[in-house]
CSV table of N, CA and C in Angstrom, one decimal:
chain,number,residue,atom,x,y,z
A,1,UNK,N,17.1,-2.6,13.5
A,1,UNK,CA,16.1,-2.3,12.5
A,1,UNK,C,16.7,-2.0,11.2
A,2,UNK,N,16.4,-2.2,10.3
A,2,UNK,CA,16.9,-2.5,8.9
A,2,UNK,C,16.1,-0.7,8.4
A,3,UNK,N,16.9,-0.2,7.2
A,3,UNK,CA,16.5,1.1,6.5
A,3,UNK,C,16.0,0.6,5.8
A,4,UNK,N,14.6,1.1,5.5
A,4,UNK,CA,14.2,1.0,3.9
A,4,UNK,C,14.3,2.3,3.2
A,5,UNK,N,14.1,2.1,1.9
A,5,UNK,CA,13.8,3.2,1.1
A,5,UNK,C,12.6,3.8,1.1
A,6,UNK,N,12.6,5.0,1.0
A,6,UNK,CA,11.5,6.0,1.1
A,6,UNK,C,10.9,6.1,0.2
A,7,UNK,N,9.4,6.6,0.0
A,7,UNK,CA,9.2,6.6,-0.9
A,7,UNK,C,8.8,8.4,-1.7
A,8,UNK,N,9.6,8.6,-3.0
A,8,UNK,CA,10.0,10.1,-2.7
A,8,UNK,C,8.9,10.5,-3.9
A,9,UNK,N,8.2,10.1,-4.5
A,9,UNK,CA,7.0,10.3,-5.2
A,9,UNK,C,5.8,9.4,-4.9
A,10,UNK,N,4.3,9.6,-4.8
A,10,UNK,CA,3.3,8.8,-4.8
A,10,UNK,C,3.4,8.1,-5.4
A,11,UNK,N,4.2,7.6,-6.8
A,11,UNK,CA,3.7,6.3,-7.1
A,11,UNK,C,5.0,5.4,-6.6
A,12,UNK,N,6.2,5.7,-6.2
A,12,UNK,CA,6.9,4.7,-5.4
A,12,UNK,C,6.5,4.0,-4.8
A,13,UNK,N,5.0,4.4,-3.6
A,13,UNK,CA,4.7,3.6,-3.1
A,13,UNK,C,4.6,1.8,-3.5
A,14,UNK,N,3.5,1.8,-4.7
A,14,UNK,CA,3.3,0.8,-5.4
A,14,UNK,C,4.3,-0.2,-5.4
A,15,UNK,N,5.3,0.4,-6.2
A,15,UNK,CA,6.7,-0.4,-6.2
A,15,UNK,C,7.5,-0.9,-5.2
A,16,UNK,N,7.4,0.0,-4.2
A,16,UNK,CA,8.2,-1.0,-2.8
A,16,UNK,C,7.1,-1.3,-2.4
A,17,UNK,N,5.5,-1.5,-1.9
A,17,UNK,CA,5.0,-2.7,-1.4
A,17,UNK,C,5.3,-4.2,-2.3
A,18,UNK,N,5.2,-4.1,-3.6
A,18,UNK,CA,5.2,-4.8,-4.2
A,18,UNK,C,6.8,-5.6,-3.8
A,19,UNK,N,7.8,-4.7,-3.3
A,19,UNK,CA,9.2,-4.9,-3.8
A,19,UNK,C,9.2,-5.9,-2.3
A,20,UNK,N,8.6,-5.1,-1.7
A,20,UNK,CA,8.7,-5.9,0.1
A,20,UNK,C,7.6,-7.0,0.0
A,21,UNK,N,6.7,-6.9,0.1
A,21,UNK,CA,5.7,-8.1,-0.5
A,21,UNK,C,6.8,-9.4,-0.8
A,22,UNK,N,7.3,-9.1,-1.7
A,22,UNK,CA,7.9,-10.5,-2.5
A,22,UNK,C,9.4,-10.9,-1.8
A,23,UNK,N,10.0,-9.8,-1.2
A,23,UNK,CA,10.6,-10.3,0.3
A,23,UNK,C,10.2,-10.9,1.5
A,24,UNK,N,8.9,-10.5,1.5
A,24,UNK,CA,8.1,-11.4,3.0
A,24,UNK,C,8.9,-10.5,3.9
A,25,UNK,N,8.6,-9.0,3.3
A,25,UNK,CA,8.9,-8.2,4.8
A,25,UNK,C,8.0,-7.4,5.5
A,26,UNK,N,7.1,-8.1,6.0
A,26,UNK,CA,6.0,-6.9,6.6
A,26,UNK,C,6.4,-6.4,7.8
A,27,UNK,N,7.4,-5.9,7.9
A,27,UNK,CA,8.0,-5.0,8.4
A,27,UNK,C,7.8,-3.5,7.6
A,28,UNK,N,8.8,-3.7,6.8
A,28,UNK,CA,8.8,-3.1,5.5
A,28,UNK,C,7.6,-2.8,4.8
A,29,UNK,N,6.5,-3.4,4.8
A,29,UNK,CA,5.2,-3.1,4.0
A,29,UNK,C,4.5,-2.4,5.1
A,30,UNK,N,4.3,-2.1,6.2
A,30,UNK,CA,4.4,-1.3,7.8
A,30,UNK,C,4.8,0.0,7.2
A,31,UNK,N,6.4,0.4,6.9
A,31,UNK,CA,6.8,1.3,7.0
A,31,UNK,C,6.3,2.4,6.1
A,32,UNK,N,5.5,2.1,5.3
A,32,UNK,CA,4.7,2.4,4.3
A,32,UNK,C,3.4,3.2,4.4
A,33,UNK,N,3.0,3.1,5.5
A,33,UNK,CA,1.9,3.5,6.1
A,33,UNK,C,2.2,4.6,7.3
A,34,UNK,N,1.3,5.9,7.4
A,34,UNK,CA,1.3,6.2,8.6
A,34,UNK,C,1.2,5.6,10.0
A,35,UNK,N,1.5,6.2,10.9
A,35,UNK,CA,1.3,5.5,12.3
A,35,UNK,C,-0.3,4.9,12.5
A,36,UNK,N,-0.9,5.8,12.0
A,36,UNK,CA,-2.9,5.8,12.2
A,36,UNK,C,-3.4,5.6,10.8
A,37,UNK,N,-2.6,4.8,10.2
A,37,UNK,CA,-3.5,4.5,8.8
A,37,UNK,C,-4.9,3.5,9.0
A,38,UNK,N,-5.4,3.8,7.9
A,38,UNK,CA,-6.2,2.7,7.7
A,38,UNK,C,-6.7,1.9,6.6
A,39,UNK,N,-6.4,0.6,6.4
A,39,UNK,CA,-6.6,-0.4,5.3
A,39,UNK,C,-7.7,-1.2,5.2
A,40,UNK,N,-8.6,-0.6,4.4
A,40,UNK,CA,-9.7,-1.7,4.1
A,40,UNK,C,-9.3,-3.6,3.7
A,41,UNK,N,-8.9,-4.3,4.8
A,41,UNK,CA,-8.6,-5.2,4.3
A,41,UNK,C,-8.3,-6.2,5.8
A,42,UNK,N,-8.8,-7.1,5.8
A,42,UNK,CA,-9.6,-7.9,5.1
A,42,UNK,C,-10.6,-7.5,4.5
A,43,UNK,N,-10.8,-8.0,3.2
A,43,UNK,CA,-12.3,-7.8,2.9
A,43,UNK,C,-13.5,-7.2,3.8
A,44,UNK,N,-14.5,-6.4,3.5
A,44,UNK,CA,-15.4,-6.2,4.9
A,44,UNK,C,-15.0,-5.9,5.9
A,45,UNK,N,-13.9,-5.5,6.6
A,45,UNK,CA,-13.6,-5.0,7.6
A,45,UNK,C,-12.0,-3.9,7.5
A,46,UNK,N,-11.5,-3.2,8.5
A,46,UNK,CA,-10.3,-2.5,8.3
A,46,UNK,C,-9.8,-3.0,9.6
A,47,UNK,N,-8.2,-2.7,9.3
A,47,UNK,CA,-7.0,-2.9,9.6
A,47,UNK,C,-7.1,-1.2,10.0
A,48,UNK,N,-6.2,-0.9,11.1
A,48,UNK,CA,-5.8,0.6,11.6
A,48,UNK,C,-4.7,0.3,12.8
A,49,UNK,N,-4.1,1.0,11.9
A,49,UNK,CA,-2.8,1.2,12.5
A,49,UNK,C,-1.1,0.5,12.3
A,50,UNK,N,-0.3,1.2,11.9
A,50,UNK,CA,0.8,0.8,11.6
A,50,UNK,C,1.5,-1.0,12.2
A,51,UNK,N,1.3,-0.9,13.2
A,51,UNK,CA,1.3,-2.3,13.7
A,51,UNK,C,0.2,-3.4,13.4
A,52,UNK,N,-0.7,-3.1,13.7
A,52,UNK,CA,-1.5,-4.2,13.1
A,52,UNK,C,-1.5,-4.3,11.4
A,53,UNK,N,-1.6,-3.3,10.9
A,53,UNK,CA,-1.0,-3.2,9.4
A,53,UNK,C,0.3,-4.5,9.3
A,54,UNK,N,1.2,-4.6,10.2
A,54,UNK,CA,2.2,-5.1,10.1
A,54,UNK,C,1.6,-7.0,10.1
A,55,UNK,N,1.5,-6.6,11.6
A,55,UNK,CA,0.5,-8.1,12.2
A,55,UNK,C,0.1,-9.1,10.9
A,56,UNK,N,-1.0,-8.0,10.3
A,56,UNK,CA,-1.8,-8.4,8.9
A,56,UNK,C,-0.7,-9.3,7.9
A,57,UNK,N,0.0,-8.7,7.7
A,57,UNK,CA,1.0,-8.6,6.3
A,57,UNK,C,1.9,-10.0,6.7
A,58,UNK,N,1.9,-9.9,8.1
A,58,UNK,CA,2.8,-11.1,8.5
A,58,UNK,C,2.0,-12.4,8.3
A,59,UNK,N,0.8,-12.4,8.6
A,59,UNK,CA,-0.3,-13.4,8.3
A,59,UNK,C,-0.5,-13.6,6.9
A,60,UNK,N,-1.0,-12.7,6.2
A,60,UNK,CA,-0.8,-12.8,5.1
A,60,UNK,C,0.2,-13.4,4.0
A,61,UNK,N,1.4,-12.8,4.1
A,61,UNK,CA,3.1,-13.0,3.4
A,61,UNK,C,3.4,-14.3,3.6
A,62,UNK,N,2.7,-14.9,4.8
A,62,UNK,CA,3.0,-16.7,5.2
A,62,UNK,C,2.6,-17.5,4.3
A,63,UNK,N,1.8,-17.0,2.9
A,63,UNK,CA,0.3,-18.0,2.3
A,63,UNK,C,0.4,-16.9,1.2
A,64,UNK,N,1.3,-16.0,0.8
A,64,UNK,CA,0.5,-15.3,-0.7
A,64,UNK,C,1.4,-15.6,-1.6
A,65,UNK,N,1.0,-15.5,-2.8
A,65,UNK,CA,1.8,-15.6,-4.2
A,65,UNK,C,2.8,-14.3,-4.3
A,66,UNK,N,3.8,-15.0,-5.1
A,66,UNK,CA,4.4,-13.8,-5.9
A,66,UNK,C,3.5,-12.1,-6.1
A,67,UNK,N,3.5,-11.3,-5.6
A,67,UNK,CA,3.2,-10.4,-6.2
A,67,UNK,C,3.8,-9.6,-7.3
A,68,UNK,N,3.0,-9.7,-8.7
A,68,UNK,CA,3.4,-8.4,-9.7
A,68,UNK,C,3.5,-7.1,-10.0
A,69,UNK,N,4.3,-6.7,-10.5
A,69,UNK,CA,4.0,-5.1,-10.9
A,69,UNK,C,2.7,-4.8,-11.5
A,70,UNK,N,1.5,-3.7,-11.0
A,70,UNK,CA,0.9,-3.2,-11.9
A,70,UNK,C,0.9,-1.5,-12.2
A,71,UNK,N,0.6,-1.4,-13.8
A,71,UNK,CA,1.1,-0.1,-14.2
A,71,UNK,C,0.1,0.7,-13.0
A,72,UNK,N,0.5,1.8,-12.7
A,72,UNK,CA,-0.7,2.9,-11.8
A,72,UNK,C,-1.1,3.6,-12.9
A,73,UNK,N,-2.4,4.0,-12.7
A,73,UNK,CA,-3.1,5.1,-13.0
A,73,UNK,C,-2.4,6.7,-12.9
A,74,UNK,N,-3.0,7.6,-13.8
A,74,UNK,CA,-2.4,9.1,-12.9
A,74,UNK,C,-2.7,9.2,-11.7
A,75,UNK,N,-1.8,10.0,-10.8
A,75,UNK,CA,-2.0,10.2,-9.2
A,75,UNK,C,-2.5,11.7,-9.5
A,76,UNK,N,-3.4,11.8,-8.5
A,76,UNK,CA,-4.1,12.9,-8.4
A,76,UNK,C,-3.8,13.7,-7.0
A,77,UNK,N,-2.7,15.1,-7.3
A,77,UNK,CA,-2.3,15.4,-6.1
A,77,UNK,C,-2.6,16.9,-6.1
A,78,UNK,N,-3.1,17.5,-4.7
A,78,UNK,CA,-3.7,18.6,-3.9
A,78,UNK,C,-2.9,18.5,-2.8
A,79,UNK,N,-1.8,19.9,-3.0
A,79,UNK,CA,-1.0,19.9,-1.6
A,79,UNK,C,-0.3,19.0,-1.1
A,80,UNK,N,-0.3,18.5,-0.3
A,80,UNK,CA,0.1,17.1,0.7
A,80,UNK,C,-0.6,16.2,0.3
A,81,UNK,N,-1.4,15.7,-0.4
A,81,UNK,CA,-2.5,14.7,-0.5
A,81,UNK,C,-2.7,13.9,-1.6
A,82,UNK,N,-2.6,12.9,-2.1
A,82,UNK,CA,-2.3,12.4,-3.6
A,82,UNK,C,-3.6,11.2,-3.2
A,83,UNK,N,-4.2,11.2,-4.2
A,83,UNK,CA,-4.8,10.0,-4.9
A,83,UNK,C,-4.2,9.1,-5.7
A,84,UNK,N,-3.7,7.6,-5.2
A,84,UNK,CA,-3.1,6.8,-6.5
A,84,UNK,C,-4.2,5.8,-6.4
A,85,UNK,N,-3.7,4.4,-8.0
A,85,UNK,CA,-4.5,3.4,-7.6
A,85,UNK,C,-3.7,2.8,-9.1
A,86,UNK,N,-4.4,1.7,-9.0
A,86,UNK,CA,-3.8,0.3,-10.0
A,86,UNK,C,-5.0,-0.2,-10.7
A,87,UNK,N,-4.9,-0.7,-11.7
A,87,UNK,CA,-6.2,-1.7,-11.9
A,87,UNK,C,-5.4,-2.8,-11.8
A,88,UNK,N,-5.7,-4.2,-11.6
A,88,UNK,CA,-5.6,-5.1,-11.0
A,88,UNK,C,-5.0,-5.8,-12.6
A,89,UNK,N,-3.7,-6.7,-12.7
A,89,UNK,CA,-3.5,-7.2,-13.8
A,89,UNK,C,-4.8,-8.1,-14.3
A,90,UNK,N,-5.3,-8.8,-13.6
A,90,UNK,CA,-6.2,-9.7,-13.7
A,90,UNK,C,-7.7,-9.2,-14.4
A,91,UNK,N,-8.1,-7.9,-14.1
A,91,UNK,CA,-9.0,-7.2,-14.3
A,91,UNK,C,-10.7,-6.9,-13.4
A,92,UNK,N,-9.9,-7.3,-12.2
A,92,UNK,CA,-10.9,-7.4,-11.0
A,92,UNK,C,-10.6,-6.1,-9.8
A,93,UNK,N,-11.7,-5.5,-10.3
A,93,UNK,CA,-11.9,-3.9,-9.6
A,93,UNK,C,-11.0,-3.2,-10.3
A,94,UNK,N,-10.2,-2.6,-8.8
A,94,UNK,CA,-9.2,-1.8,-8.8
A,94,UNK,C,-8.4,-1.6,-7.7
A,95,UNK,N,-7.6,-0.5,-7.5
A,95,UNK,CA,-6.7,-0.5,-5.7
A,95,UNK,C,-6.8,0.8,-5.7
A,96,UNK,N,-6.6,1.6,-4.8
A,96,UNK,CA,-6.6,2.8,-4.8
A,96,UNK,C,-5.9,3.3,-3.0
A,97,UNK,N,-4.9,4.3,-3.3
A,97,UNK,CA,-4.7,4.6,-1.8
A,97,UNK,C,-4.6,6.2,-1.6
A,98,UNK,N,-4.9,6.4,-0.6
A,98,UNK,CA,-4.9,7.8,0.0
A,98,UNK,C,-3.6,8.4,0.2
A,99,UNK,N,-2.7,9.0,0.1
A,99,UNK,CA,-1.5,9.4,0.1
A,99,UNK,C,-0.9,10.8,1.2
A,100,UNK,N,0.0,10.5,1.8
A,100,UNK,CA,0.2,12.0,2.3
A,100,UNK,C,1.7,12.5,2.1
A,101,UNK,N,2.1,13.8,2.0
A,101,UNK,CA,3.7,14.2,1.8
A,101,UNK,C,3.7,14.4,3.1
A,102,UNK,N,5.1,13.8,4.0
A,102,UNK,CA,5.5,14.0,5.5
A,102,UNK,C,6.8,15.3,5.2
A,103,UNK,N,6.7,15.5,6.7
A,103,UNK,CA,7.1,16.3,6.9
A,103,UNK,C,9.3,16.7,5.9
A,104,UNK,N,9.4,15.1,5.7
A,104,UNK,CA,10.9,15.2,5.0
A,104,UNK,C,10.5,15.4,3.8
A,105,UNK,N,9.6,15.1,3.5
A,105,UNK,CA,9.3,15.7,1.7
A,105,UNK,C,8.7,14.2,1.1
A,106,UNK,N,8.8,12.9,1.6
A,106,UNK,CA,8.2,12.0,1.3
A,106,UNK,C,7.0,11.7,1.5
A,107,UNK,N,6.3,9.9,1.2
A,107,UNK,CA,5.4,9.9,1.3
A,107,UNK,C,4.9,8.4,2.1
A,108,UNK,N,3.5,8.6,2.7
A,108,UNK,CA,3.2,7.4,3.2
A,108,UNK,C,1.6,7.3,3.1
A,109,UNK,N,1.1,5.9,3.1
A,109,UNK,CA,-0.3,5.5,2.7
A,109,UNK,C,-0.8,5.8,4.0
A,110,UNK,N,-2.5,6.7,3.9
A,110,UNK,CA,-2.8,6.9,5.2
A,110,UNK,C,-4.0,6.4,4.9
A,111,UNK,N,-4.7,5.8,3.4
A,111,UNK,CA,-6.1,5.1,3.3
A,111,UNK,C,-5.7,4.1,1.8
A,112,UNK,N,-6.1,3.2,2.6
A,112,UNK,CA,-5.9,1.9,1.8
A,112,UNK,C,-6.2,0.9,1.2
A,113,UNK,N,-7.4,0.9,-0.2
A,113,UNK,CA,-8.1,0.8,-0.1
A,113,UNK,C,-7.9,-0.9,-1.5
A,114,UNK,N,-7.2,-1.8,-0.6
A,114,UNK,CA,-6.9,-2.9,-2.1
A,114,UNK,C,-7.6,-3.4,-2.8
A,115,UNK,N,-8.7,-3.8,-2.4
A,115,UNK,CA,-9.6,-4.4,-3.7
A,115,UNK,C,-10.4,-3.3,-3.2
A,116,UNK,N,-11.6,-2.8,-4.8
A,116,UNK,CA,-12.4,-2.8,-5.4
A,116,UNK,C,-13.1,-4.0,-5.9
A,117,UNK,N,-14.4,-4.4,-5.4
A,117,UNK,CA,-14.7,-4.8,-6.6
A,117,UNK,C,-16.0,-4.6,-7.7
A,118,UNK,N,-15.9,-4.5,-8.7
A,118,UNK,CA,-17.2,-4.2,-9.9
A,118,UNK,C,-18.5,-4.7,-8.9
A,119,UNK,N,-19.6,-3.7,-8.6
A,119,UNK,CA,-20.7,-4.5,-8.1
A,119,UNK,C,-21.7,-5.6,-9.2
A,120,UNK,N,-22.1,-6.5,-8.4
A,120,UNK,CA,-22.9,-7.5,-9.3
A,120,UNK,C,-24.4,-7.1,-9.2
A,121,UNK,N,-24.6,-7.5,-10.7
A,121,UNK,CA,-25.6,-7.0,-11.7
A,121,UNK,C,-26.6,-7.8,-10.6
């Protein structure tokens, strides 16, 4: 099993999915998540759990584009608990994830929530 890098502030997250994303390591985009996370994604339904999270990403990573950097928003953090999110380069919704500090002082996504979208008028 390969080491990844940890992520030692809330918004690292962002940057190593994006970093592993464009590796095609959904391994690596797994490790990112709690054991019992949960990802709104696909669209309309959720993903739960660190391995299926994985499962997902593998399906996905087969068929996606390059992913780019987007700047984050402020993280909004209470104790162990951070609120981040992105607006989309494109300008469609937003992303937003639930965040937790583990027990080594880092962090992992435990709500996941990638698209937003604007509701229609």
């Amino acid at each position: 099993m390969s080491v990844h890098e940890k992520a030692q502030k809330p918004e690292d997250l962002t940057r190593l999915f994006v970093e592993r994303a464009n590796a095609r390591d959904a391994a690596g985009i797994a490790a990112l998540y709690e054991p019992d996370a949960v990802m709104a994604y696909p669209a309309g339904s959720q993903t739960v759990g660190r391995a299926a999270i994985r499962e997902l990403w593998e399906r996905v990573l087969a068929h996606a584009p390059r992913f780019e950097p987007e700047a984050p928003l402020p993280t909004l953090i209470s104790g162990d608990i951070a609120l981040t999110s992105t607006p989309p380069k494109d300008g469609s919704g937003a992303r937003a994830q639930v965040v937790r500090r583990q027990s080594d002082g880092t962090w992992l996504r435990l709500i996941d929530q990638p698209e937003f979208n604007p509701p229609t008028p």
